[in-house]
mmCIF file with all atom_site columns, C-alpha atoms in Angstrom:
data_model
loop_
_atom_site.group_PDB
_atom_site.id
_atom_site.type_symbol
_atom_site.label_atom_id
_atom_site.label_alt_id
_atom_site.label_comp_id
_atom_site.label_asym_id
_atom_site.label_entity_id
_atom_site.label_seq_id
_atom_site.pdbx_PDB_ins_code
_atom_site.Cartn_x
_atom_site.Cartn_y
_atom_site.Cartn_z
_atom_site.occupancy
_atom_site.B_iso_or_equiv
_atom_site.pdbx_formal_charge
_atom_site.auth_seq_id
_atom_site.auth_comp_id
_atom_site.auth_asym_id
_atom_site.auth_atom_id
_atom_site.pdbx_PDB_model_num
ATOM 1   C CA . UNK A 1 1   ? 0.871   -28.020 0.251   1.00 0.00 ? 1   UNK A CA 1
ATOM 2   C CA . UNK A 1 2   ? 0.920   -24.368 -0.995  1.00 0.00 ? 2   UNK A CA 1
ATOM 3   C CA . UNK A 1 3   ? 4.296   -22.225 -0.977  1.00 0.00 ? 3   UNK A CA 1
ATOM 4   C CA . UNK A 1 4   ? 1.967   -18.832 -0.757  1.00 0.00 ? 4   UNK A CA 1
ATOM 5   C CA . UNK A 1 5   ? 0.369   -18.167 2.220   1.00 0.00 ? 5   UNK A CA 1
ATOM 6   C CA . UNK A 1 6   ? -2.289  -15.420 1.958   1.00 0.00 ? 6   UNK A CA 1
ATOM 7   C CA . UNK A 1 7   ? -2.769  -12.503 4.669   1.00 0.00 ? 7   UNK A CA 1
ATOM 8   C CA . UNK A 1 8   ? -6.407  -12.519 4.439   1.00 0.00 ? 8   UNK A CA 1
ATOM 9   C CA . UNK A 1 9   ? -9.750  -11.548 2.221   1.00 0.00 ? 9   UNK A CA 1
ATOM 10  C CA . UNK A 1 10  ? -9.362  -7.413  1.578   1.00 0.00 ? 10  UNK A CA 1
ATOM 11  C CA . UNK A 1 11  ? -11.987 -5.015  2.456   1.00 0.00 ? 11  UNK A CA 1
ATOM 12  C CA . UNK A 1 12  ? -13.996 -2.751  0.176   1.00 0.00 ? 12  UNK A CA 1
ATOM 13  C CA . UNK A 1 13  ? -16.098 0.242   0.960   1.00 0.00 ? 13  UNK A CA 1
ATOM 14  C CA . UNK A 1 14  ? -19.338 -0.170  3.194   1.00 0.00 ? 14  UNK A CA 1
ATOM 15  C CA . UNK A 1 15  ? -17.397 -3.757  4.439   1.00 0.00 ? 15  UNK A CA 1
ATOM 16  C CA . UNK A 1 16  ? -17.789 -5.757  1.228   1.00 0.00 ? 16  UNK A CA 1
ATOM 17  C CA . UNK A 1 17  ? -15.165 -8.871  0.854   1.00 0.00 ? 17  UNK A CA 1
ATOM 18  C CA . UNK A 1 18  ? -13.530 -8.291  -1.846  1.00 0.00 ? 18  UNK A CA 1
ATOM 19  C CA . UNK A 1 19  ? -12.234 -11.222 -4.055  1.00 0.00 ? 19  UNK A CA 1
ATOM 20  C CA . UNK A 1 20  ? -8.437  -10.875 -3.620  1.00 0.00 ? 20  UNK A CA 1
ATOM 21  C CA . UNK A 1 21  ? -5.867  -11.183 -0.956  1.00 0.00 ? 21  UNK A CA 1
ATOM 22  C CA . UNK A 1 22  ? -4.990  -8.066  1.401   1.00 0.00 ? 22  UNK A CA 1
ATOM 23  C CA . UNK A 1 23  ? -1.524  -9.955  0.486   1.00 0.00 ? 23  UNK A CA 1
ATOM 24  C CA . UNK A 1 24  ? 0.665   -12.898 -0.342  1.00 0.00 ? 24  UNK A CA 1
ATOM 25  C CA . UNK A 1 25  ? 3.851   -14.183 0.441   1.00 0.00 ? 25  UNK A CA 1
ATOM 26  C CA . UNK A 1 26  ? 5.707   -16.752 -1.243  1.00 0.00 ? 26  UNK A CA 1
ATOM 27  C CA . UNK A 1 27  ? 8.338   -19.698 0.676   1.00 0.00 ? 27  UNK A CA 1
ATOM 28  C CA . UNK A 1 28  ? 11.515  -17.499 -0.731  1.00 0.00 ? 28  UNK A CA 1
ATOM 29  C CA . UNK A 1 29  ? 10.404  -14.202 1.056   1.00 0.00 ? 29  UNK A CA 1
ATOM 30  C CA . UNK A 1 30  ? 8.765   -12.591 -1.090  1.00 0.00 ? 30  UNK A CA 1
ATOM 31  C CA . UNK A 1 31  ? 5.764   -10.279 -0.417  1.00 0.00 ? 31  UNK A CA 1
ATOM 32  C CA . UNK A 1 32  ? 3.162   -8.747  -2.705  1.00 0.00 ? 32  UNK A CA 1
ATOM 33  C CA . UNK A 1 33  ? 0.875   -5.974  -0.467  1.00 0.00 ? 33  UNK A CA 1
ATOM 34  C CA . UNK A 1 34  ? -2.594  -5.330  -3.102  1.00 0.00 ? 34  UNK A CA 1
ATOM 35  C CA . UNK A 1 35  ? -3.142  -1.766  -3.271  1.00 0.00 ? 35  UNK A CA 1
ATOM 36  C CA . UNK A 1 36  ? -4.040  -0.310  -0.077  1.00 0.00 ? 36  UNK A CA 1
ATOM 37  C CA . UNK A 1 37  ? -6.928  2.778   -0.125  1.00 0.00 ? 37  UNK A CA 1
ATOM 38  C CA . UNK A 1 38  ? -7.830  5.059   3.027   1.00 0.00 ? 38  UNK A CA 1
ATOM 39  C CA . UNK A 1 39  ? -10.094 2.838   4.056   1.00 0.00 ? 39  UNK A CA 1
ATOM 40  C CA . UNK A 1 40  ? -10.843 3.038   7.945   1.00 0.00 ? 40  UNK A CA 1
ATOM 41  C CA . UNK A 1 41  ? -13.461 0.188   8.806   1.00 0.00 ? 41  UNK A CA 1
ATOM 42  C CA . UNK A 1 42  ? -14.903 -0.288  5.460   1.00 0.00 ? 42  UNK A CA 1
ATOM 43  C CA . UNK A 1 43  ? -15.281 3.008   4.626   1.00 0.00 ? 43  UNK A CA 1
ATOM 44  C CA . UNK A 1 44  ? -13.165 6.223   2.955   1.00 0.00 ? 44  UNK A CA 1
ATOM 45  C CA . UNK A 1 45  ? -11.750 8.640   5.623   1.00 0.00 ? 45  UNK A CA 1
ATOM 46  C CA . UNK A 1 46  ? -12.234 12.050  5.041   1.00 0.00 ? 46  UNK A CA 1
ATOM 47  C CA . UNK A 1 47  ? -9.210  14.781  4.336   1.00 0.00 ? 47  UNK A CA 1
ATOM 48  C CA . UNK A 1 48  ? -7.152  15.711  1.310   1.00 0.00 ? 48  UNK A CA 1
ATOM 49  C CA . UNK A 1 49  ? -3.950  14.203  -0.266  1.00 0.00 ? 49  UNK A CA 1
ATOM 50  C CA . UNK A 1 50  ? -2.098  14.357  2.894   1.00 0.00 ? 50  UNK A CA 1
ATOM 51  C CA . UNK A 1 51  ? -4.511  12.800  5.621   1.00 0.00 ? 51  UNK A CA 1
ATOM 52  C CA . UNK A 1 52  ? -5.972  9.870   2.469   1.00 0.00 ? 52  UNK A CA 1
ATOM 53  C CA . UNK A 1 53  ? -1.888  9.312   1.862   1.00 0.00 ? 53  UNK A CA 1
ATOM 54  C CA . UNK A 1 54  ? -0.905  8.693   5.593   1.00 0.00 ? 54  UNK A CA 1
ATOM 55  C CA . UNK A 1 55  ? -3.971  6.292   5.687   1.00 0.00 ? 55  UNK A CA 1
ATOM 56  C CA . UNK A 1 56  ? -2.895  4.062   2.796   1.00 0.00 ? 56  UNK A CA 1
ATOM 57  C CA . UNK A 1 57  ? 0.555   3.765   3.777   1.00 0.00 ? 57  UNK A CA 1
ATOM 58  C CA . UNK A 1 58  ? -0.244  2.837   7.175   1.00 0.00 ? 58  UNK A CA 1
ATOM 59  C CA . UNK A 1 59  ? -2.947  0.208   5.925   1.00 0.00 ? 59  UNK A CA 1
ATOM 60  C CA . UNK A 1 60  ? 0.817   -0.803  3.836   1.00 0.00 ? 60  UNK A CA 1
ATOM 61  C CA . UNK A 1 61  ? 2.794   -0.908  7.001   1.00 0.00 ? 61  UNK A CA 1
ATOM 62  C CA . UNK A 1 62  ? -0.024  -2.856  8.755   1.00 0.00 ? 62  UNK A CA 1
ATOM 63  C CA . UNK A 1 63  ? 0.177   -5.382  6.064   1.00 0.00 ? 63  UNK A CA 1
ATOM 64  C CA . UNK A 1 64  ? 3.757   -5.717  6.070   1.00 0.00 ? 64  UNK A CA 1
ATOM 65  C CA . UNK A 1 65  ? 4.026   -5.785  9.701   1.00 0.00 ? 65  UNK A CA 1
ATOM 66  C CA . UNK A 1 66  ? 1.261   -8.336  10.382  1.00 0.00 ? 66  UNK A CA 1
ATOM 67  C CA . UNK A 1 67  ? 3.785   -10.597 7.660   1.00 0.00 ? 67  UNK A CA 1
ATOM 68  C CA . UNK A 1 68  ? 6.696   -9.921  9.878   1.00 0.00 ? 68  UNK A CA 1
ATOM 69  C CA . UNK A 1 69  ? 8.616   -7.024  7.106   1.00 0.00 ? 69  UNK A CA 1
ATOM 70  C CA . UNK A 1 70  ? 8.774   -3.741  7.838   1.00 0.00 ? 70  UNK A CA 1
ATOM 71  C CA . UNK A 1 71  ? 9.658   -0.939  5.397   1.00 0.00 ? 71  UNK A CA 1
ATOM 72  C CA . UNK A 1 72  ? 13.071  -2.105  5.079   1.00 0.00 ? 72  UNK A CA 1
ATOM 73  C CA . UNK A 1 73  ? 11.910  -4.730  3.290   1.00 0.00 ? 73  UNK A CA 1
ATOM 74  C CA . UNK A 1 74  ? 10.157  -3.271  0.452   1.00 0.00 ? 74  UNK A CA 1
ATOM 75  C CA . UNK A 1 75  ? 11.429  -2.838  -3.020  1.00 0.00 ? 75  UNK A CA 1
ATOM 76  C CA . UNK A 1 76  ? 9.102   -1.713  -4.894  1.00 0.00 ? 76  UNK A CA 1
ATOM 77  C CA . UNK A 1 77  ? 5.635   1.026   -4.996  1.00 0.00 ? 77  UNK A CA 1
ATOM 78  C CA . UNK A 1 78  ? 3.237   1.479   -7.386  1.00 0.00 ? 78  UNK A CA 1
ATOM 79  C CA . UNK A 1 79  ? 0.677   4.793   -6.647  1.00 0.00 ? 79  UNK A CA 1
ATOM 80  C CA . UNK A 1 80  ? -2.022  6.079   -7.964  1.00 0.00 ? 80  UNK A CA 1
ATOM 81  C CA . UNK A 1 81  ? -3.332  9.383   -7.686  1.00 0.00 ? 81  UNK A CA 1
ATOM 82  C CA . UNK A 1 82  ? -6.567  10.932  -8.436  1.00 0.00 ? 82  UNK A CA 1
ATOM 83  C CA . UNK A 1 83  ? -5.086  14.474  -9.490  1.00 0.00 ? 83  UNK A CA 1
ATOM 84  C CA . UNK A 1 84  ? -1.378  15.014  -10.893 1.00 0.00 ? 84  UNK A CA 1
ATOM 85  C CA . UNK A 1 85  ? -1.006  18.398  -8.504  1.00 0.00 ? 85  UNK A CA 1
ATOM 86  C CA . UNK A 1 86  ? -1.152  16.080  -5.487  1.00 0.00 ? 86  UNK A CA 1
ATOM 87  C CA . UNK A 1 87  ? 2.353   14.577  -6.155  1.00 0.00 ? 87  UNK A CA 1
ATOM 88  C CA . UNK A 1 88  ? 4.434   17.158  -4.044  1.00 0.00 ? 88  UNK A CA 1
ATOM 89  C CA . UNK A 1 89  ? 1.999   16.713  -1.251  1.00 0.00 ? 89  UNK A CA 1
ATOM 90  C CA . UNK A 1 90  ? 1.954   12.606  -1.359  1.00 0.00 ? 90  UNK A CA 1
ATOM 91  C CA . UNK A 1 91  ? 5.817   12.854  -1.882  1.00 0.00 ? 91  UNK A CA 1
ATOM 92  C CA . UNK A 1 92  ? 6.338   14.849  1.399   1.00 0.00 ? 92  UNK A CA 1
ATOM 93  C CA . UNK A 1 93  ? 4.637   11.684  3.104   1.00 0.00 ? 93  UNK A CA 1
ATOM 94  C CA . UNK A 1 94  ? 5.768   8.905   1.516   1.00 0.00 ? 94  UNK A CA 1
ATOM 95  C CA . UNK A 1 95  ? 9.489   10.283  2.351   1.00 0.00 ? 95  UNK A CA 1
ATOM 96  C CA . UNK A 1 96  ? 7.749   9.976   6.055   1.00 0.00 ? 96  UNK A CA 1
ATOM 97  C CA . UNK A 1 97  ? 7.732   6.183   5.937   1.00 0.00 ? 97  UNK A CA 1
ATOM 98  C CA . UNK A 1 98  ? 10.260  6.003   3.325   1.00 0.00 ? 98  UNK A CA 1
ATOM 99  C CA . UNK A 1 99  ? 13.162  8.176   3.650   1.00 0.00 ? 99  UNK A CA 1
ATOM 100 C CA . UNK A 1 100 ? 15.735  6.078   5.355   1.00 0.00 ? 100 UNK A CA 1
ATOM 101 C CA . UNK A 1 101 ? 14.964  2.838   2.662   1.00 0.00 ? 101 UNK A CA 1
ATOM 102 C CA . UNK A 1 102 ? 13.395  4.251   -0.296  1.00 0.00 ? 102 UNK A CA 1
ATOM 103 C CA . UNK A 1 103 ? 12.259  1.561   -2.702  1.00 0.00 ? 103 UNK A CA 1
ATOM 104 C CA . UNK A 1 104 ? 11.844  1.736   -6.196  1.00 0.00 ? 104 UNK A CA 1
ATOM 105 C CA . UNK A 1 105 ? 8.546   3.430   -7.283  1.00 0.00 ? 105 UNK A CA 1
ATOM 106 C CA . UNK A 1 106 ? 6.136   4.234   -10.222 1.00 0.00 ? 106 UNK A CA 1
ATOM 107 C CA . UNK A 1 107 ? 3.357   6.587   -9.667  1.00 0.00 ? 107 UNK A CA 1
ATOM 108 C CA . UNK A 1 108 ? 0.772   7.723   -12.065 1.00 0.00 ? 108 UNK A CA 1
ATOM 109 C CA . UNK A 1 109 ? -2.564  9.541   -12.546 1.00 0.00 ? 109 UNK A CA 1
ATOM 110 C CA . UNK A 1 110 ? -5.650  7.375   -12.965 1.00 0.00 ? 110 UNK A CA 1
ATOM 111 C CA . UNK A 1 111 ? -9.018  7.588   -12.077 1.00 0.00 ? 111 UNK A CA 1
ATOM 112 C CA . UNK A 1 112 ? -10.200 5.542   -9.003  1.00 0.00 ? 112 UNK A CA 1
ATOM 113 C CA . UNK A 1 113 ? -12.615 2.911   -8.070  1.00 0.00 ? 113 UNK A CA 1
ATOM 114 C CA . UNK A 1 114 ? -14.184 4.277   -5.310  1.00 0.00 ? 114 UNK A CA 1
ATOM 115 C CA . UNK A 1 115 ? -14.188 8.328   -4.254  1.00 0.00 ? 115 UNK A CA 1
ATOM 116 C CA . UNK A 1 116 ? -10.522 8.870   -2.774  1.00 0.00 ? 116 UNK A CA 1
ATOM 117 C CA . UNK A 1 117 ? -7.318  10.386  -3.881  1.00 0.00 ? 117 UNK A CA 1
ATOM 118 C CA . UNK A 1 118 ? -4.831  7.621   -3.545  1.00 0.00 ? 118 UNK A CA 1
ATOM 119 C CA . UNK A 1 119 ? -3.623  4.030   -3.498  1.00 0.00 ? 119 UNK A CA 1
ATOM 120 C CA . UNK A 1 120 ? -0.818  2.639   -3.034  1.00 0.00 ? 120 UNK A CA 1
ATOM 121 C CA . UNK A 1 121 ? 0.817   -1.613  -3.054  1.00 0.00 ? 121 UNK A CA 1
ATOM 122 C CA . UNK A 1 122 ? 4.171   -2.630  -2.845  1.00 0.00 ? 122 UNK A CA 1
ATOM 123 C CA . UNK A 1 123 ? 6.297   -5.820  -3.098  1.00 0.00 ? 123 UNK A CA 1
ATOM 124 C CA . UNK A 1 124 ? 8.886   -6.704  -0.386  1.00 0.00 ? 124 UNK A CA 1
ATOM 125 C CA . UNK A 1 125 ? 11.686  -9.484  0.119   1.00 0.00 ? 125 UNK A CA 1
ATOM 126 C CA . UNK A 1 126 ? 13.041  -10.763 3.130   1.00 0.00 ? 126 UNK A CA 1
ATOM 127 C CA . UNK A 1 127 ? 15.628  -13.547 2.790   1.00 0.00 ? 127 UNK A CA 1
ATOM 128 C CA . UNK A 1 128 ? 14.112  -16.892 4.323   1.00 0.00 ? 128 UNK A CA 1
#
């Protein structure tokens, strides 16, 4: 018997399964989220840094609450943006979601995988 237990097969763009977990948790609470896009039914929603961040961190929170954590519980971001001048604008969200709890975070520049502006993952812990 397995001590992970996986949320699901993650989405790509135009609906494809992709060949990873949307997440997994292990038996002593912890939880790693894959890096969530602003995907909206298999495909990229359209906006700037502000609407594509909001999406990805709710795709996050939908993760996290569908494994029973909530933001509380996370400890750790990484993000990825497109464009270094978006990281005021994807700040003033993320402090949305994580103002009260702020987990520790890395964030860097990188090209993406598909055509949006962000992504972001995290890794909570809730005690057993």
């Amino acid at each position: 018997m397995s001590d992970l237990k996986r949320f699901g097969i993650a989405g790509g763009t135009g609906g494809q399964q992709m060949p990873f977990a949307r997440a997994v948790q292990a038996a002593d609470g912890w939880l790693y989220v894959s890096g969530q896009t602003p995907l909206v039914n298999g495909e990229v929603i359209e906006g700037g840094i502000v609407t594509q961040s909001h999406q990805c961190i709710q795709n996050v929170m939908a993760i996290l609450e569908e494994a029973g954590y909530g933001p509380e519980h996370v400890v750790r971001c990484g993000v990825w943006l497109d464009d270094t001048r978006d990281f005021a604008s994807f700040n003033r969200v993320f402090l949305q979601y994580f103002g009260d709890h702020p987990p520790a975070r890395a964030c860097v520049q990188s090209s993406m995988v598909i055509d949006c502006k962000v992504e972001v993952d995290c890794i909570a812990y809730k005690k057993p």
